CSV table of C-alpha atoms and ligand atoms in Angstrom, one decimal:
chain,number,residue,atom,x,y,z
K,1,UNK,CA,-4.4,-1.3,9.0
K,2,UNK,CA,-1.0,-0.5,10.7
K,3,UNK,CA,-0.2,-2.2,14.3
K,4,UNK,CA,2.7,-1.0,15.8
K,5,UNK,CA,4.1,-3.6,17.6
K,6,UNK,CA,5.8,-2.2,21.1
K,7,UNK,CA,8.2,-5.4,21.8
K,8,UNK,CA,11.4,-3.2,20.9
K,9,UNK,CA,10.1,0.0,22.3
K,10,UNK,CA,11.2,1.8,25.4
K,11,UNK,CA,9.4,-0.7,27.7
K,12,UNK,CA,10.0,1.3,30.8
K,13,UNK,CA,7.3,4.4,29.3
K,14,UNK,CA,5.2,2.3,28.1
K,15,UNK,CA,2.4,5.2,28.8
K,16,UNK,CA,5.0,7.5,26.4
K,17,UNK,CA,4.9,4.5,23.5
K,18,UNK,CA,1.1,4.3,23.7
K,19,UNK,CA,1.1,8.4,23.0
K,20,UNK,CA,4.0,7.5,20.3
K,21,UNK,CA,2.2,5.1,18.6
K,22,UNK,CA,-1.4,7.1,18.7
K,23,UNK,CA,0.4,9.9,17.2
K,24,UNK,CA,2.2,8.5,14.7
K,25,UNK,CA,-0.9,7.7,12.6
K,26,UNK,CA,-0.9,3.7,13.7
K,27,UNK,CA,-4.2,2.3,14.0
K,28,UNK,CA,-3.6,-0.1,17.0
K,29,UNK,CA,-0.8,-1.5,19.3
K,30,UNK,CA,0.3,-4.5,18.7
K,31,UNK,CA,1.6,-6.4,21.7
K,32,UNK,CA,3.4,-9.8,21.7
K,33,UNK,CA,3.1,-12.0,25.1
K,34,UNK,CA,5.9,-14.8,25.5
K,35,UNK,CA,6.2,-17.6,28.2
K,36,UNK,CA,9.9,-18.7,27.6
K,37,UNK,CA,8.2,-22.4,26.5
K,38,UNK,CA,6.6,-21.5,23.0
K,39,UNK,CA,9.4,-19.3,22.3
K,40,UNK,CA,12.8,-19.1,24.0
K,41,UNK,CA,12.3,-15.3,25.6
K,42,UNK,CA,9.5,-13.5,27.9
K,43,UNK,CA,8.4,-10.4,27.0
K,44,UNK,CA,5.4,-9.3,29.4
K,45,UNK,CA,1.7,-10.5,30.3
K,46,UNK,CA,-1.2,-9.7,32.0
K,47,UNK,CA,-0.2,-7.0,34.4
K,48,UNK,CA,1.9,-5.0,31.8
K,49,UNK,CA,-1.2,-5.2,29.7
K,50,UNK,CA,-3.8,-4.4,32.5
K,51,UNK,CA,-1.8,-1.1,33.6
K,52,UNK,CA,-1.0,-0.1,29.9
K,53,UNK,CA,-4.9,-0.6,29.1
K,54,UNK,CA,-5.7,2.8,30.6
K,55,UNK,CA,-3.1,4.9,28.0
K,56,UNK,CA,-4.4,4.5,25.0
K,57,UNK,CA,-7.4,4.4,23.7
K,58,UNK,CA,-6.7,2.4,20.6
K,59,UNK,CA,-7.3,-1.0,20.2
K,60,UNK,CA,-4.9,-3.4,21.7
K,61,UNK,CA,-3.6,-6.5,19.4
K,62,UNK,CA,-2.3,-9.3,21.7
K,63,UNK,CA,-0.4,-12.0,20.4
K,64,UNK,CA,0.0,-14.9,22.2
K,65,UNK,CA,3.3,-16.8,21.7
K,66,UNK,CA,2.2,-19.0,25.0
K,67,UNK,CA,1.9,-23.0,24.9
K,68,UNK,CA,-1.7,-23.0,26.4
K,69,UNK,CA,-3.3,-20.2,24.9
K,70,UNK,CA,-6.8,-21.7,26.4
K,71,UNK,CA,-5.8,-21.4,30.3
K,72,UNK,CA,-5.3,-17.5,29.9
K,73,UNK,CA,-7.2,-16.3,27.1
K,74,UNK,CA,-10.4,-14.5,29.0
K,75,UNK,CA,-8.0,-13.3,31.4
K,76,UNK,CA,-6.1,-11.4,28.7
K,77,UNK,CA,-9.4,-10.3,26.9
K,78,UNK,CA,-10.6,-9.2,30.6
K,79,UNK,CA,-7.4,-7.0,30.8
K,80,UNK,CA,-7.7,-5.3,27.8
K,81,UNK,CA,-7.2,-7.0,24.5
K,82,UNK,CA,-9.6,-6.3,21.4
K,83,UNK,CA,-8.1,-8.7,19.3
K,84,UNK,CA,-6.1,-12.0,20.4
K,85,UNK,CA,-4.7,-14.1,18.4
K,86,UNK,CA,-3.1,-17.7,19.5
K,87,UNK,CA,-0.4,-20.3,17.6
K,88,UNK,CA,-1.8,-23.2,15.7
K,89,UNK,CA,1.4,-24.6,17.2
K,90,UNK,CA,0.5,-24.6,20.7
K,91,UNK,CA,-1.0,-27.2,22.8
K,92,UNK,CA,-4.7,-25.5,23.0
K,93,UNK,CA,-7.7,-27.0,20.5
K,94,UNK,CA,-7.9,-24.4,17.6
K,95,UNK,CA,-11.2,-24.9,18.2
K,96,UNK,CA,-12.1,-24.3,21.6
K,97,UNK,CA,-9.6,-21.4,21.5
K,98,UNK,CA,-11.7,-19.9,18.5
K,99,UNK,CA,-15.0,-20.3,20.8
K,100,UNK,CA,-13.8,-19.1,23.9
K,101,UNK,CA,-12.6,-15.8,22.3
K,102,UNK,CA,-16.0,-15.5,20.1
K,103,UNK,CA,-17.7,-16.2,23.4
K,104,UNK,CA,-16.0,-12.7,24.7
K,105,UNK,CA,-17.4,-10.9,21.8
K,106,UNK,CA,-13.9,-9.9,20.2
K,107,UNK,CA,-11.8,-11.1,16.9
K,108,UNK,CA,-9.8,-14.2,17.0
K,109,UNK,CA,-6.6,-14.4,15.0
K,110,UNK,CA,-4.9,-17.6,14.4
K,111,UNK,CA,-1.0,-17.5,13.8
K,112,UNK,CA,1.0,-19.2,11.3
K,113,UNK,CA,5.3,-20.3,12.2
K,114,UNK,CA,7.2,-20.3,9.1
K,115,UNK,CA,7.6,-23.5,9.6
K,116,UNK,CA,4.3,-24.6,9.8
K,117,UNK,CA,2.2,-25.2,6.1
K,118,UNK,CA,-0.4,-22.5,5.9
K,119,UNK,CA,-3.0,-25.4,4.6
K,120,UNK,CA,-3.1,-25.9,9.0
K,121,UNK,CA,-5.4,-23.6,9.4
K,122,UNK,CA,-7.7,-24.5,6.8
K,123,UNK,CA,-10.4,-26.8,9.2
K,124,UNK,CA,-11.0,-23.2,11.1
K,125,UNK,CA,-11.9,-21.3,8.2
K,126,UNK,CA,-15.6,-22.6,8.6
K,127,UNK,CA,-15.1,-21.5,12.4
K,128,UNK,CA,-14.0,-18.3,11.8
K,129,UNK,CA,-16.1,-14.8,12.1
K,130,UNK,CA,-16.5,-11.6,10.5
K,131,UNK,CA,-13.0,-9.6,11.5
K,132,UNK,CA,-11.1,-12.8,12.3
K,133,UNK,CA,-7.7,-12.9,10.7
K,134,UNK,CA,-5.3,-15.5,10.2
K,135,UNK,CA,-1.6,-13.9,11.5
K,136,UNK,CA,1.6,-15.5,9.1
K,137,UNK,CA,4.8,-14.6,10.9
K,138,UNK,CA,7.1,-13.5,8.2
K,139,UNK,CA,9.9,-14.0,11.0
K,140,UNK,CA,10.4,-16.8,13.8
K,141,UNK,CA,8.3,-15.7,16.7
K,142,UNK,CA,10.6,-14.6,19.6
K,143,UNK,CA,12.8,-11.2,18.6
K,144,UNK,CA,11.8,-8.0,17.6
K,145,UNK,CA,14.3,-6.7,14.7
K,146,UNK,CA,14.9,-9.3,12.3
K,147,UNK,CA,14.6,-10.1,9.1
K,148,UNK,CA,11.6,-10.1,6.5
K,149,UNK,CA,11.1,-14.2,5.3
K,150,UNK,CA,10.4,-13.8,1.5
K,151,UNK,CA,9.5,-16.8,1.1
K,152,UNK,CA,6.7,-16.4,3.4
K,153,UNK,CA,4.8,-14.2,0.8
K,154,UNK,CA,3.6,-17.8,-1.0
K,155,UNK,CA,1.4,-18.2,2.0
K,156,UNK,CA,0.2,-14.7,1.8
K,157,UNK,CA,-0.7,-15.7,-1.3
K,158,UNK,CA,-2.7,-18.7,-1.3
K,159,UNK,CA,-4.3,-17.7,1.9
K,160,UNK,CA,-5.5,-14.6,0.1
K,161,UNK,CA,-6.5,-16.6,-2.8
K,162,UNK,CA,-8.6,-19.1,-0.4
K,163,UNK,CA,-10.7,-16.0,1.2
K,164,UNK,CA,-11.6,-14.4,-2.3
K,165,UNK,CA,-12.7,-18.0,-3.9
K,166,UNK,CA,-14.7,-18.3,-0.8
K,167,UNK,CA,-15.9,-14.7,0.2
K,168,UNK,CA,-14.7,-15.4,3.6
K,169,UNK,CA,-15.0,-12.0,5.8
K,170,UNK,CA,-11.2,-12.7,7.4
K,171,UNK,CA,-7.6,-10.3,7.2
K,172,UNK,CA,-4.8,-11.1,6.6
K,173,UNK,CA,-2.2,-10.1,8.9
K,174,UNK,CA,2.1,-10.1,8.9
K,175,UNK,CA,4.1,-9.8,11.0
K,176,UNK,CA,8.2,-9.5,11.7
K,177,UNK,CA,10.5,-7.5,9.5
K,178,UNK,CA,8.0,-5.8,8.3
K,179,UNK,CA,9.0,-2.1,6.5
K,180,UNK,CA,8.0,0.2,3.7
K,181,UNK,CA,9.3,-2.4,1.0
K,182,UNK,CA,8.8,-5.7,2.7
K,183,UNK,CA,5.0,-4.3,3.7
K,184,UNK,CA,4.5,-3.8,-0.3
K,185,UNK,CA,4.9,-6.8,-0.9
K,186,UNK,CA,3.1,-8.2,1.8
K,187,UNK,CA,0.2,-5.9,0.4
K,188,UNK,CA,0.6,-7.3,-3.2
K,189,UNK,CA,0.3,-10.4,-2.0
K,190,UNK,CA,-2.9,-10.2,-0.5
K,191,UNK,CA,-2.3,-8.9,3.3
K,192,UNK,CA,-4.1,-6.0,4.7
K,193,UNK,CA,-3.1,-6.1,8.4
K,194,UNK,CA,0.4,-4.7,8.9
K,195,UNK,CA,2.8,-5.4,12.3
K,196,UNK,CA,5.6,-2.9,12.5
K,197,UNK,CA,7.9,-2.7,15.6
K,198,UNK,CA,11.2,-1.7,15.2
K,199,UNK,CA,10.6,0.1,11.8
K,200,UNK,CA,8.0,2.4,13.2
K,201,UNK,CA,9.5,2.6,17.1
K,202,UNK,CA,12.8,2.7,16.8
K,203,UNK,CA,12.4,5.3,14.2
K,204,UNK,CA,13.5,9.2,14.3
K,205,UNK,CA,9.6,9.9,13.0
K,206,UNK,CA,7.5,7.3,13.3
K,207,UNK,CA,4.5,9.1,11.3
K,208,UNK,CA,6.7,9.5,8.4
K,209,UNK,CA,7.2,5.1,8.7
K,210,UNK,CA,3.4,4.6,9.2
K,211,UNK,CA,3.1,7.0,6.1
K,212,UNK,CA,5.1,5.1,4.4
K,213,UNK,CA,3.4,2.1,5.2
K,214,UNK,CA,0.2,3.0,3.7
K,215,UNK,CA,1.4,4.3,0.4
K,216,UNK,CA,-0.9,3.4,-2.3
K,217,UNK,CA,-0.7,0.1,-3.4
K,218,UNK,CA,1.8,-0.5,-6.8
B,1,LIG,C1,8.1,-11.4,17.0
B,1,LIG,C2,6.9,-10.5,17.3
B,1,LIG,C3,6.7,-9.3,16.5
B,1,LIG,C4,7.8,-8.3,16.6
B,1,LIG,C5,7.9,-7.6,15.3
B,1,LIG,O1,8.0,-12.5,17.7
B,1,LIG,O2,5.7,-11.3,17.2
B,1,LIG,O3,5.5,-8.7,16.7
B,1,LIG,O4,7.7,-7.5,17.7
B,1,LIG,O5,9.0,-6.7,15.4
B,1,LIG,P1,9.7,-6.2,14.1
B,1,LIG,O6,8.7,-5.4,13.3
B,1,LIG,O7,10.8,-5.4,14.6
B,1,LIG,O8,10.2,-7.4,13.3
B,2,LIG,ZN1,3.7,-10.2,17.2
């Protein structure tokens, strides 16, 4: 699955982006809410997702880079997310985060820093549901546009290897940097949920970068 992140799109046609992103062959927005705590920048919340909710029909992908993912999760499933995914980082309880957002019937993600061991998340796995993924940023949450961590793929990796050994129904999703080569490798490794921003909406053809992001695997 390909979700096209809209952080580094043209944020004041937001309406236009959704119709760019629906037919460029994506299979979801992607859409990446910051307080200025978490992270050092502030992208857009509730409103911007409320009044965007109406343009697209495709699912929405919200990714909280908040400190207290807890005090506004319903509100952001209430104004349109179908999938929300949180920080292991931030100061909410993994654990009531996971059952407030099972509690509003959608998938919960929970996200990985590169700095953080990917072994953090392994006391949710028995919490986790069908469609759940666990999000490894592949880029220090904050910017759109920079560059792919390599050494992130390790994590793809053993995360991958801990949901096969187990049968666990969860994705694996990347995100940052993410392009035609960089999202190979990711795919190798064991992901099957794909973020692309700039490389699919800053592109001259964004179809022809979702194409390519779906080749076959190698
Ligand atoms: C980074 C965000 C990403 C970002 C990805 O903090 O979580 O979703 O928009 O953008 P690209 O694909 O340009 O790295
Ligand atoms: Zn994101």
């Amino acid at each position: 699955m390909i979700l096209a992140s809209i952080l580094n799109s043209d944020l004041a046609n937001l309406s236009k982006v959704a119709d760019t992103v629906a037919a460029s062959g994506a299979d979801a927005l992607h859409f990446d809410v910051m307080d200025g705590r978490f992270v050092d920048n502030i992208s857009f919340g509730l409103p911007v997702l409320s009044s965007l909710r109406p343009y697209t029909k495709q699912p929405i992908d919200v990714h909280l880079m908040i400190s207290e993912p807890l005090r506004f999760a319903e509100r952001f499933i209430k104004a349109g997310a179908d999938m929300l995914s949180f920080h292991i980082e931030s100061d909410s309880d993994p654990q009531e985060m996971l059952r407030c957002i099972h509690g509003c019937g959608i998938p919960a993600g929970i996200v990985v820093s590169p700095d953080t061991d990917v072994d953090a998340v392994l006391p949710c796995l028995p919490l986790m549901q069908k469609d759940d993924f666990i999000l490894i940023m592949t880029v220090y949450p904050g910017l759109g546009g920079q560059k792919f961590m390599p050494e992130m793929l390790h994590k793809i990796r053993r995360l991958s290897d801990i949901i096969r050994r187990g049968s666990l129904p969860l994705h694996i999703e990347v995100d940052g940097g993410i392009n035609a080569e960089t999202g190979m490798l990711c795919r190798q490794a064991g992901a099957d949920y794909l973020v692309a921003g700039s490389y699919v909406l800053c592109s001259d053809d964004p179809a022809e970068a979702v194409r390519s992001l779906n080749k076959p695997l190698r």
